[in-house]
Short mmCIF file of C-alpha atoms and ligand atoms in Angstrom, two decimals:
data_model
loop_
_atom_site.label_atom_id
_atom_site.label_comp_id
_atom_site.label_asym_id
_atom_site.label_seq_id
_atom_site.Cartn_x
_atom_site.Cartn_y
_atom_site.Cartn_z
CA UNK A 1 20.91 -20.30 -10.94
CA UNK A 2 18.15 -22.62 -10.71
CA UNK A 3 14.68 -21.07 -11.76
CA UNK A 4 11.60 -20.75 -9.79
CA UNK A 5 8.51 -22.72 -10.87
CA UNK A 6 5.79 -22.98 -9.17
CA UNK A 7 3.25 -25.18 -10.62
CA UNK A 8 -0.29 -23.74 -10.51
CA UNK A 9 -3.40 -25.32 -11.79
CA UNK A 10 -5.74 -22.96 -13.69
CA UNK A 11 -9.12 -22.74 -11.57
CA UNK A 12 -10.82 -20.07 -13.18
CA UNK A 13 -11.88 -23.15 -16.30
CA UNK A 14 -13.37 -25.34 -13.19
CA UNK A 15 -16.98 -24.15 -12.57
CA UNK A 16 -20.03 -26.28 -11.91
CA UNK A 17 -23.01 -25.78 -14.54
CA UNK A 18 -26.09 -24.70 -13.26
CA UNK A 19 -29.77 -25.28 -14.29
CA UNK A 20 -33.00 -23.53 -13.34
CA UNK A 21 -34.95 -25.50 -10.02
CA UNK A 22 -38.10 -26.67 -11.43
CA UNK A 23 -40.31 -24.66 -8.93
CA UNK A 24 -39.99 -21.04 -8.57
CA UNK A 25 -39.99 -19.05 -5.58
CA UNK A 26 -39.78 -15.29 -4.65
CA UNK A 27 -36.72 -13.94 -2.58
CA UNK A 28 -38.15 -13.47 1.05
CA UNK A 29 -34.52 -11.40 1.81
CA UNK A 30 -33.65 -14.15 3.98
CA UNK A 31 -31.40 -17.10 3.21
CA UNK A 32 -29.46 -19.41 5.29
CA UNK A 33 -27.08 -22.09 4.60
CA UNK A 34 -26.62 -25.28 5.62
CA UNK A 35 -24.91 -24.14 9.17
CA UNK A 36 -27.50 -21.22 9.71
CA UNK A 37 -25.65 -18.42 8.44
CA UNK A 38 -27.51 -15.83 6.05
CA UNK A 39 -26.16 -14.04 3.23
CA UNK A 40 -25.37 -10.24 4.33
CA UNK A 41 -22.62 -9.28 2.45
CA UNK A 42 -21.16 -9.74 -1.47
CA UNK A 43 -17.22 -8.66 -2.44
CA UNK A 44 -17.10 -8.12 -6.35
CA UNK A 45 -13.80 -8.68 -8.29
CA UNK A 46 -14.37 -5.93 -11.36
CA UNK A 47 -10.85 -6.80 -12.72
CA UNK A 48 -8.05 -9.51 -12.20
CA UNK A 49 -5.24 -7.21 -13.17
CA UNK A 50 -3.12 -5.50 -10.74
CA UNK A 51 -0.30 -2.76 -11.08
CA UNK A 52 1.63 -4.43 -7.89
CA UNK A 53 2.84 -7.91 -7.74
CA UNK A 54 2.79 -8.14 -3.58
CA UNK A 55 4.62 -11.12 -2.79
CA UNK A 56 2.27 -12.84 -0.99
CA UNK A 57 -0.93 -12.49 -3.61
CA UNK A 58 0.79 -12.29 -7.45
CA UNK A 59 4.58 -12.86 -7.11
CA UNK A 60 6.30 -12.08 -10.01
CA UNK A 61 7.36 -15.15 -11.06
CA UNK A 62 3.57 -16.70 -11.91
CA UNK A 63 2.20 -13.28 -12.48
CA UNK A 64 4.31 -11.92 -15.39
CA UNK A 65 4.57 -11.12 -18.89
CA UNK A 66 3.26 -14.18 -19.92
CA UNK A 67 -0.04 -14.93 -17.25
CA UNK A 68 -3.27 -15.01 -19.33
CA UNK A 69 -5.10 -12.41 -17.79
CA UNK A 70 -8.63 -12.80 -18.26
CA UNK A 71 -9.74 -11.17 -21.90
CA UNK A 72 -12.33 -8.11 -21.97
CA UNK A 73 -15.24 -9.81 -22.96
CA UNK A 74 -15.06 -12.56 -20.06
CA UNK A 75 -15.48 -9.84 -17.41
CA UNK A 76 -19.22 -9.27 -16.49
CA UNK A 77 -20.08 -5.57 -17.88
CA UNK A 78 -21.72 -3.11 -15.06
CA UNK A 79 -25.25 -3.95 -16.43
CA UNK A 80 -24.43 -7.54 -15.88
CA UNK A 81 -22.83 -6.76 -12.20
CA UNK A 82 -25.64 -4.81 -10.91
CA UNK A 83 -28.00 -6.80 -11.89
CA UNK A 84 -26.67 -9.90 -9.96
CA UNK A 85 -26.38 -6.71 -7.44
CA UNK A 86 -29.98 -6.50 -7.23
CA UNK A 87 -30.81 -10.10 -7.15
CA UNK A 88 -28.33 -10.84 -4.50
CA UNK A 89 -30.11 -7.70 -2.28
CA UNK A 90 -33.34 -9.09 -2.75
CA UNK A 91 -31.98 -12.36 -0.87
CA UNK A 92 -30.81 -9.81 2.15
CA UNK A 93 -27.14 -8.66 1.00
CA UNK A 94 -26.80 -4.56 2.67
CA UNK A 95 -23.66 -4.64 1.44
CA UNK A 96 -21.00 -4.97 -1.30
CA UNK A 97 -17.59 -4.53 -1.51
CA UNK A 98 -15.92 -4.00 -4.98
CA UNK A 99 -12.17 -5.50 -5.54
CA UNK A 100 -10.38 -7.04 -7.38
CA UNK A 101 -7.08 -7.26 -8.69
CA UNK A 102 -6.70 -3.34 -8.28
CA UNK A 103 -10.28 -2.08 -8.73
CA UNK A 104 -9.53 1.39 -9.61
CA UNK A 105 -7.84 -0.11 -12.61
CA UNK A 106 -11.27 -0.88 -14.11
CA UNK A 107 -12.41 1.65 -16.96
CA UNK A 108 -14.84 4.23 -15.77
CA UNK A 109 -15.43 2.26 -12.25
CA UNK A 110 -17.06 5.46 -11.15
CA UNK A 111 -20.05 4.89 -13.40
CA UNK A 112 -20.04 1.36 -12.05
CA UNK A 113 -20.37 2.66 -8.32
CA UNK A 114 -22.91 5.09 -9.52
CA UNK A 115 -25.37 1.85 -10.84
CA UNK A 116 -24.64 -0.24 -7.41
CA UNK A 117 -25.16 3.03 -5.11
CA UNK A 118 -28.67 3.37 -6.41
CA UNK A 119 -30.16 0.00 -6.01
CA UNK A 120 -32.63 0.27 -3.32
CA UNK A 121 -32.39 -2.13 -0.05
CA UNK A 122 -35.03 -4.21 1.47
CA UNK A 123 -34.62 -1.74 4.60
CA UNK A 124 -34.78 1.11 2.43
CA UNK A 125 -31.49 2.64 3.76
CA UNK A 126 -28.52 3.37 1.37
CA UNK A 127 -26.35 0.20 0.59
CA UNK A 128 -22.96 0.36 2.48
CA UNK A 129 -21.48 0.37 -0.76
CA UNK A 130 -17.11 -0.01 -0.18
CA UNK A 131 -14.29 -0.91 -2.44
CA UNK A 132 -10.67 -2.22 -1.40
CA UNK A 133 -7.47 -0.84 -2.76
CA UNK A 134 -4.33 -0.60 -3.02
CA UNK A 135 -4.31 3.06 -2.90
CA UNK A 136 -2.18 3.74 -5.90
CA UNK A 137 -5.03 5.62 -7.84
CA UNK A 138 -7.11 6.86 -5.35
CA UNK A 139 -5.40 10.39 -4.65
CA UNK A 140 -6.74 10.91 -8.39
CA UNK A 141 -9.99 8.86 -7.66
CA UNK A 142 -11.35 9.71 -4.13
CA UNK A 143 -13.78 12.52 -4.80
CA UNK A 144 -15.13 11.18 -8.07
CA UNK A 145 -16.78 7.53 -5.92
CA UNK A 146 -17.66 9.55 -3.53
CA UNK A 147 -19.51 11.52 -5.87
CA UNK A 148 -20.28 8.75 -7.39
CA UNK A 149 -21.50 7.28 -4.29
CA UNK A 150 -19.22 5.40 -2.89
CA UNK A 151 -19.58 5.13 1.35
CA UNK A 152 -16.22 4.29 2.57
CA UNK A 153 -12.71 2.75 1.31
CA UNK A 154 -10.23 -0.08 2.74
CA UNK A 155 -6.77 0.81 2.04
CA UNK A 156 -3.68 -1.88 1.86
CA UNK A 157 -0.82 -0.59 3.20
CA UNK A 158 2.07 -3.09 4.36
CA UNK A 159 4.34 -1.10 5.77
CA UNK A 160 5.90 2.55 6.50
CA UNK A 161 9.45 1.81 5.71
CA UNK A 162 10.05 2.84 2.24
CA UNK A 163 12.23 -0.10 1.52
CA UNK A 164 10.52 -2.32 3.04
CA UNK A 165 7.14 -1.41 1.37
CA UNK A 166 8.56 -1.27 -2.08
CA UNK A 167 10.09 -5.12 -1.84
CA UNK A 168 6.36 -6.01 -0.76
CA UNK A 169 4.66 -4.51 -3.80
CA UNK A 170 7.93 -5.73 -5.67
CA UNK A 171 6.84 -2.74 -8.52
CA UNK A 172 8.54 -0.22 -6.71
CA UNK A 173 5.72 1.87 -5.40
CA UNK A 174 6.24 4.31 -2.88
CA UNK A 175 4.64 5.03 0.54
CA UNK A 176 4.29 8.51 -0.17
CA UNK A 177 1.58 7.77 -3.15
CA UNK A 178 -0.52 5.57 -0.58
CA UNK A 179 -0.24 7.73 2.09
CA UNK A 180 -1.39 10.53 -0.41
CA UNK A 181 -4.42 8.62 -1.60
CA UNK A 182 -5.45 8.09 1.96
CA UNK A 183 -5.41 11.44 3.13
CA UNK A 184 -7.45 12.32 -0.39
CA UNK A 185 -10.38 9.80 0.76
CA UNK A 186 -9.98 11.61 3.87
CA UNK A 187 -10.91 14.95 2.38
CA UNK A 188 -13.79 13.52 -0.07
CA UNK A 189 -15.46 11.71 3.45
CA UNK A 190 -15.01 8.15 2.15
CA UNK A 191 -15.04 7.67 5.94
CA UNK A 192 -14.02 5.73 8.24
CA UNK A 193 -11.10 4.44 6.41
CA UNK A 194 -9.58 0.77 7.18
CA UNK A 195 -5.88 0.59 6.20
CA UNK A 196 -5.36 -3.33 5.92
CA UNK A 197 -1.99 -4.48 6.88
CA UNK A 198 -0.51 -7.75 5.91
CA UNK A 199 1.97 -8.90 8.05
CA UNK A 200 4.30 -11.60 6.55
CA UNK A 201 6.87 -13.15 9.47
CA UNK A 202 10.32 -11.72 8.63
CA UNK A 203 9.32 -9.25 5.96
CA UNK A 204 7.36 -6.85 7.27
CA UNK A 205 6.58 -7.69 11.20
CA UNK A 206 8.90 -4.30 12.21
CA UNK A 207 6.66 -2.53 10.83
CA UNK A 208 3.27 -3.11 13.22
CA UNK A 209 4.59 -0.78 15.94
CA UNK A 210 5.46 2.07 13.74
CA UNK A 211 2.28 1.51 11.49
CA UNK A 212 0.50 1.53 14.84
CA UNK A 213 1.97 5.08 16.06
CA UNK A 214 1.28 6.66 13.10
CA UNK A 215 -2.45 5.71 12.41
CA UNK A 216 -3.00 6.78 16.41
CA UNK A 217 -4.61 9.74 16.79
CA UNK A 218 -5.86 9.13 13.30
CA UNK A 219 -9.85 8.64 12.72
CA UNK A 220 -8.27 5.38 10.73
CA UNK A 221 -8.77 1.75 11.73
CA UNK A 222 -5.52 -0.33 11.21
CA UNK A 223 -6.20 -3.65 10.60
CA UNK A 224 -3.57 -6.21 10.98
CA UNK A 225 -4.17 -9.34 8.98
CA UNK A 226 -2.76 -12.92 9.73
CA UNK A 227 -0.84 -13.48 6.20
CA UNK A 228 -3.17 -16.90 4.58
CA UNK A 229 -2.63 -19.67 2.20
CA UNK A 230 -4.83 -18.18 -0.62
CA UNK A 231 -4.67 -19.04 -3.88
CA UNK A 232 -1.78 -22.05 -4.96
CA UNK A 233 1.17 -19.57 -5.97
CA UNK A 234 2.52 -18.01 -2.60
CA UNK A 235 4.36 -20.90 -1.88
CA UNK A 236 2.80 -20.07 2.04
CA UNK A 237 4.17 -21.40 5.04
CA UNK A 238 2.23 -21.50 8.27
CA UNK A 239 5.80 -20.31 9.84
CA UNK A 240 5.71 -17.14 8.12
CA UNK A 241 2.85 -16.21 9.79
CA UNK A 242 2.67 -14.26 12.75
CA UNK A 243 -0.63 -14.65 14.98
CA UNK A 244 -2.55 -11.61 15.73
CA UNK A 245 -2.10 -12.75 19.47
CA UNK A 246 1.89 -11.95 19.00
CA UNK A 247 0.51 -8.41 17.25
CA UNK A 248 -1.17 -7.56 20.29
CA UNK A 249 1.90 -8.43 22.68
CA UNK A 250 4.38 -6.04 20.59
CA UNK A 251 1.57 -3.36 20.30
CA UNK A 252 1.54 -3.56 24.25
CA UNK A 253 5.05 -4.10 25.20
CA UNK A 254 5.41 -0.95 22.73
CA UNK A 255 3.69 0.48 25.54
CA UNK A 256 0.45 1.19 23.91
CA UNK A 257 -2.48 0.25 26.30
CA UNK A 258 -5.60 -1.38 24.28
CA UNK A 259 -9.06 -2.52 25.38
CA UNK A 260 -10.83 -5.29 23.85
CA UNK A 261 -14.53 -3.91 22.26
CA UNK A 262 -17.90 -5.77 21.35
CA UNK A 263 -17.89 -6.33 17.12
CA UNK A 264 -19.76 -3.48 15.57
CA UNK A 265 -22.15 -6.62 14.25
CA UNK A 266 -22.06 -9.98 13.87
CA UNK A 267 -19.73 -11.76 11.17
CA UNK A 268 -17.07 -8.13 11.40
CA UNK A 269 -14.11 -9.88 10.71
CA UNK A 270 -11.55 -7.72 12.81
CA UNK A 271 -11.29 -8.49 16.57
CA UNK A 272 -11.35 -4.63 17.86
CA UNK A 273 -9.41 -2.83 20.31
CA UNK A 274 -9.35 0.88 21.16
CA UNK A 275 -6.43 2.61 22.46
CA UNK A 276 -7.43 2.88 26.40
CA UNK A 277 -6.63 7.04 26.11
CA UNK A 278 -9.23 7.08 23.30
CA UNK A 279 -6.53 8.05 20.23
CA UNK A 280 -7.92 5.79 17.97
CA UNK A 281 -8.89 1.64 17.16
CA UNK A 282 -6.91 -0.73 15.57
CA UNK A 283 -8.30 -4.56 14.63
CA UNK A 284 -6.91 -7.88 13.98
CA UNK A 285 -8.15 -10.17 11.44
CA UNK A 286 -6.89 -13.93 12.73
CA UNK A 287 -8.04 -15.94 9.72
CA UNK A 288 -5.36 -18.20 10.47
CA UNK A 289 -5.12 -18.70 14.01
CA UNK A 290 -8.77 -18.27 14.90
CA UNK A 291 -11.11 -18.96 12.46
CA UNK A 292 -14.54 -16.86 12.16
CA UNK A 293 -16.54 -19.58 9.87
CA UNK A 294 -19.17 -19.69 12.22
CA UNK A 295 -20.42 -16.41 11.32
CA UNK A 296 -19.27 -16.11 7.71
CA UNK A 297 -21.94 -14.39 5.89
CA UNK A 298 -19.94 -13.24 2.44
CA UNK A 299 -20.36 -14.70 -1.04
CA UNK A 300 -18.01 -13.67 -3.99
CA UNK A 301 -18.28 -12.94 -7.87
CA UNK A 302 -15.13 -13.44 -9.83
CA UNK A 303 -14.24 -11.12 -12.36
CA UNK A 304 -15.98 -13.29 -15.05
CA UNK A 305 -19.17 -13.92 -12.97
CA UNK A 306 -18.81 -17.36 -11.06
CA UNK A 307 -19.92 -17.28 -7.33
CA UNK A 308 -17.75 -18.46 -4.63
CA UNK A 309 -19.01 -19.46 -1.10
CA UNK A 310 -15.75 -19.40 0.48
CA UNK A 311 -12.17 -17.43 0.02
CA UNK A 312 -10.95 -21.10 -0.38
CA UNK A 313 -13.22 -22.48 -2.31
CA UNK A 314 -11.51 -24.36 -5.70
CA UNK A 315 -15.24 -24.62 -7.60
CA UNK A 316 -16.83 -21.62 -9.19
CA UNK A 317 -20.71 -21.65 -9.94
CA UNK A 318 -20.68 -20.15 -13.73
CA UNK A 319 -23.80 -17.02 -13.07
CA UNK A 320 -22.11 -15.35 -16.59
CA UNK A 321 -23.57 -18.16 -18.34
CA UNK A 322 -27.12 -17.97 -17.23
CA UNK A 323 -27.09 -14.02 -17.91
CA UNK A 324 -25.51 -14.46 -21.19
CA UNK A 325 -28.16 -18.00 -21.97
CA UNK A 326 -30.03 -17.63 -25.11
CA UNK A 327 -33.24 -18.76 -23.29
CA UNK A 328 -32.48 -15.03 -21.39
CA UNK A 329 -33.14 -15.79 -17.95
CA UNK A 330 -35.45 -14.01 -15.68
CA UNK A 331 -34.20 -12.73 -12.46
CA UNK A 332 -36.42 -14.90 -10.74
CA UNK A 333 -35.27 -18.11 -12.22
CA UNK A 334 -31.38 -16.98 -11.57
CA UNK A 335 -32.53 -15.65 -7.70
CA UNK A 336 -33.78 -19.05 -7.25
CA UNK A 337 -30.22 -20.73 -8.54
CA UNK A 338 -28.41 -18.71 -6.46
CA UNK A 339 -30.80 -19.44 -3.18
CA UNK A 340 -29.98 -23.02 -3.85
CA UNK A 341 -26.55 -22.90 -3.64
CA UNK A 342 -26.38 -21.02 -1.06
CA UNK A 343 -28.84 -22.87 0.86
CA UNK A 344 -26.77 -26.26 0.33
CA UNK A 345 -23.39 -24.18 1.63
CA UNK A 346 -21.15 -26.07 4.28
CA UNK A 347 -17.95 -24.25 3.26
CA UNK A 348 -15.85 -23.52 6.60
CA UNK A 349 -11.83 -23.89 5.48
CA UNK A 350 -10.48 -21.82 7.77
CA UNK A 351 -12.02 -24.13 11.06
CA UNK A 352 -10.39 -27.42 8.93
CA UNK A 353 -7.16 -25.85 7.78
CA UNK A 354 -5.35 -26.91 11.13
CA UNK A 355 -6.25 -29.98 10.74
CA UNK A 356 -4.75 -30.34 7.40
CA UNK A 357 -0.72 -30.93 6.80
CA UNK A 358 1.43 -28.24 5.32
CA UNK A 359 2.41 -30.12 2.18
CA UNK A 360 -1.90 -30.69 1.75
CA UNK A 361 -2.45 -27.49 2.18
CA UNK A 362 -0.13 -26.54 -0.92
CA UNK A 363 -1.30 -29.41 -3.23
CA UNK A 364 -5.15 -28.16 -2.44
CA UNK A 365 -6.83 -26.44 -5.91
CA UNK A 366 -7.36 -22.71 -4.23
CA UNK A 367 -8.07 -20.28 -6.55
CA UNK A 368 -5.74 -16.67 -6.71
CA UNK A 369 -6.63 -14.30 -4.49
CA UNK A 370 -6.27 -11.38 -7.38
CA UNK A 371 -9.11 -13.34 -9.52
CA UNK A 372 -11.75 -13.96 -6.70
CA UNK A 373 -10.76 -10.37 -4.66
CA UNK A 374 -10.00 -9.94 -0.62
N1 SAM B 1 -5.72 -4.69 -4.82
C1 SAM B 1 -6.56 -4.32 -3.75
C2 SAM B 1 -5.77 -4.22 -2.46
O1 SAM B 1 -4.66 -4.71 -2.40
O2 SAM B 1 -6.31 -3.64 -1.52
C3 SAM B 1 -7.76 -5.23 -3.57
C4 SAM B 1 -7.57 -6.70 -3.75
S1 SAM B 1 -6.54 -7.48 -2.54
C5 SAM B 1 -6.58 -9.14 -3.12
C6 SAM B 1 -7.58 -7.44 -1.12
C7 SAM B 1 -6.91 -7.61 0.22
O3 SAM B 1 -6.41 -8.93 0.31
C8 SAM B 1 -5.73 -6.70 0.46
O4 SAM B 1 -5.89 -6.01 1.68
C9 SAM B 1 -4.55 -7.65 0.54
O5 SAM B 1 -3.56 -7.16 1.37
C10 SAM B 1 -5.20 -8.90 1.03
N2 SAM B 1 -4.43 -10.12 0.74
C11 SAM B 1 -3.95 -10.53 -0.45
N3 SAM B 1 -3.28 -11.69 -0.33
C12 SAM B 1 -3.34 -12.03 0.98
C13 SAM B 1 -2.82 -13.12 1.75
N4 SAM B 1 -2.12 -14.08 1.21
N5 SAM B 1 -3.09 -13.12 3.08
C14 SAM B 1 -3.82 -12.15 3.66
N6 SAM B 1 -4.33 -11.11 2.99
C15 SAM B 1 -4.08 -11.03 1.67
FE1 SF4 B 2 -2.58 -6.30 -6.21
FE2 SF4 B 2 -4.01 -6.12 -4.01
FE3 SF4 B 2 -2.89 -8.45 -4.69
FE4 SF4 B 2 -1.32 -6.48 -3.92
S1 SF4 B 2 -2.88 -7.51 -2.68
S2 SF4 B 2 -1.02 -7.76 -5.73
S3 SF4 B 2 -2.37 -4.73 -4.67
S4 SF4 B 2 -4.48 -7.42 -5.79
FE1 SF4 B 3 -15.81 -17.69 5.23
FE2 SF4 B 3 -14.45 -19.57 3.95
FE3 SF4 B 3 -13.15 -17.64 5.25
FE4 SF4 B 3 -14.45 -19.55 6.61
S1 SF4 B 3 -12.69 -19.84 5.29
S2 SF4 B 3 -14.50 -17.33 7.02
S3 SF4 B 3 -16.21 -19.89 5.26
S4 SF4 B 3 -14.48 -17.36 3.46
#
């Protein structure tokens, strides 16, 4: 048997270095990039480690016994998090969403939550504080974020099938447990509760009526997402992705009878549609097939503290290395470097990707999915 190698290029050492702008200016909680779009929303990866290997985010074969994880003291410590936390909220970010890797892997993430929750906001109400999982811990978990603080969770759940599921998070994990940990952050309120569903063409696509029946009458959003070319070791194929348009015709010819409603505000990424007898709302996320650049408003910190302005992005801007600088940095001075890269942002992949080939879009640097989070 021939082995599988897929050659992957290590992004996490490419980062740009960044210096302090000459002339200092205070946040004004408003700043737009180079295509008008502000900066609303930050996702924070606390951990690159996972305890599933899904196929399409860390197959086994790249992700295994001998990956180089990233080593404890690379990862930004909670002080360090929440205080890039409070810098980004001073430029207008109302909320954050911790991932990951699995999140609830990270030691003591409670106490973590518990530091972001109590930031204040430039509009003085609570930060819509939110974490993505993959469910696994969170029967144990729920009560203690909320306690912590914590307003609501996203759930990833690929399927209802036993079988099925467990050859997705190839680590033999059962339904059951998820299912478990959802009705848990049901009980502690960590309401309303998004269950994210990947659908991968020929793996899991039976699946979206039955995952559809049973979140109905459910105060759960369902939220199908287009399977996408993240990261350089999924070996993705455009073909093994099925459009969210081809969701909604099974959901419907399932007999299931769904209305199209306005976004709850601008940038959601989930087209929404209720169930016309009011049971319940499911969403579709068409990153592939429709792109929502236009309104993109989210930055991202790697585990180790480099910003990303784009899911897609291959470059890194190194923030670890301005909190850690010997000159010790003033908030300020780092608000300022981060207003000027966002200000010169013109990331928008997701409009370009059809216009790139299939064997481009493979050779292009992305960085993992499990390093920069969902
Ligand atoms: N481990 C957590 C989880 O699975 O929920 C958080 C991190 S995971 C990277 C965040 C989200 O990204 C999950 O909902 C996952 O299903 C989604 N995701 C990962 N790889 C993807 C891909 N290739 N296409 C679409 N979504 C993907
Ligand atoms: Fe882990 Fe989430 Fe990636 Fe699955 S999608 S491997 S649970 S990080
Ligand atoms: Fe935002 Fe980049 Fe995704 Fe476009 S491709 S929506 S810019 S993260």
């Amino acid at each position: 048997m021939t082995e599988k190698f897929i050659p992957i290029r290590d992004q996490r050492l490419s980062a740009t270095t960044l210096s302090i702008p000459e002339h200092l200016s205070s946040p004004t909680g408003y700043v737009q990039d180079d295509l008008g779009r502000p900066l609303h929303d930050l996702r924070i990866s606390v951990t690159d480690r996972c305890n599933f290997r899904c196929v399409y985010c860390m197959p086994k074969e790249i992700f295994d016994k001998n990956y180089s994880f990233l080593p404890q003291p690379a990862l930004l410590n909670f002080e360090e998090i929440t205080r890039i936390a409070k810098i980004f909220i001073a430029h207008g970010v109302n909320k954050i969403r911790l991932t990951g890797g699995e999140p609830l892997l990270r030691k003591n993430i409670e106490r973590l939550v518990e530091m972001l929750a109590s930031l204040p906001t430039l509009s003085g109400k609570p930060l819509d504080l939110t974490l993505t999982t993959n469910g696994s811990l969170l029967a144990r978990k729920a009560k203690d974020l909320k306690d912590a603080g914590l307003s609501r969770v996203t759930v990833s759940l690929d399927a209802l099938d036993d079988t099925t599921f467990r050859r997705m998070n190839d680590v033999d994990f059962a339904v059951s447990d998820v299912l478990e940990g959802i009705d848990a952050a049901a009980a502690a309120g960590l309401a309303p509760i998004k269950v994210n569903m990947v659908v991968k063409a020929g793996v899991n696509d039976q699946e979206i009526v039955p995952m559809a029946r049973y979140f109905k009458n459910t105060p759960h959003i369902l939220r199908f997402i287009e399977y996408m070319d993240v990261g350089a070791s999924n070996a993705w194929k455009m073909d093994e992705v099925l459009a969210s348009a081809d969701v909604l015709h099974r959901l419907q010819a399932a007999g299931m009878s769904l209305r199209n409603v306005d976004a709850n505000y601008t940038g959601e990424t989930a087209e929404r549609w209720q169930h016309a007898d009011g049971s319940g709302e499911i969403g579709l996320i068409s990153s592939v097939t429709q792109a929502f650049c236009q309104d993109c408003s989210r930055a991202r910190l790697s585990t180790e503290g480099k910003l990303y302005t784009c899911l897609f992005a291959s470059h890194g801007h190194d923030l670890r290395a301005l909190l850690r600088h010997p000159d010790q940095h003033s908030d300020l001075a780092i608000a300022n470097v981060i207003a000027s890269i966002w200000t010169g942002r013109t990331d928008r992949y997701s409009e370009l990707r059809s216009a790139l080939s299939n064997d481009l879009l493979q050779k292009s640097k992305k960085i993992e999915m499990s390093y920069i989070g969902g």
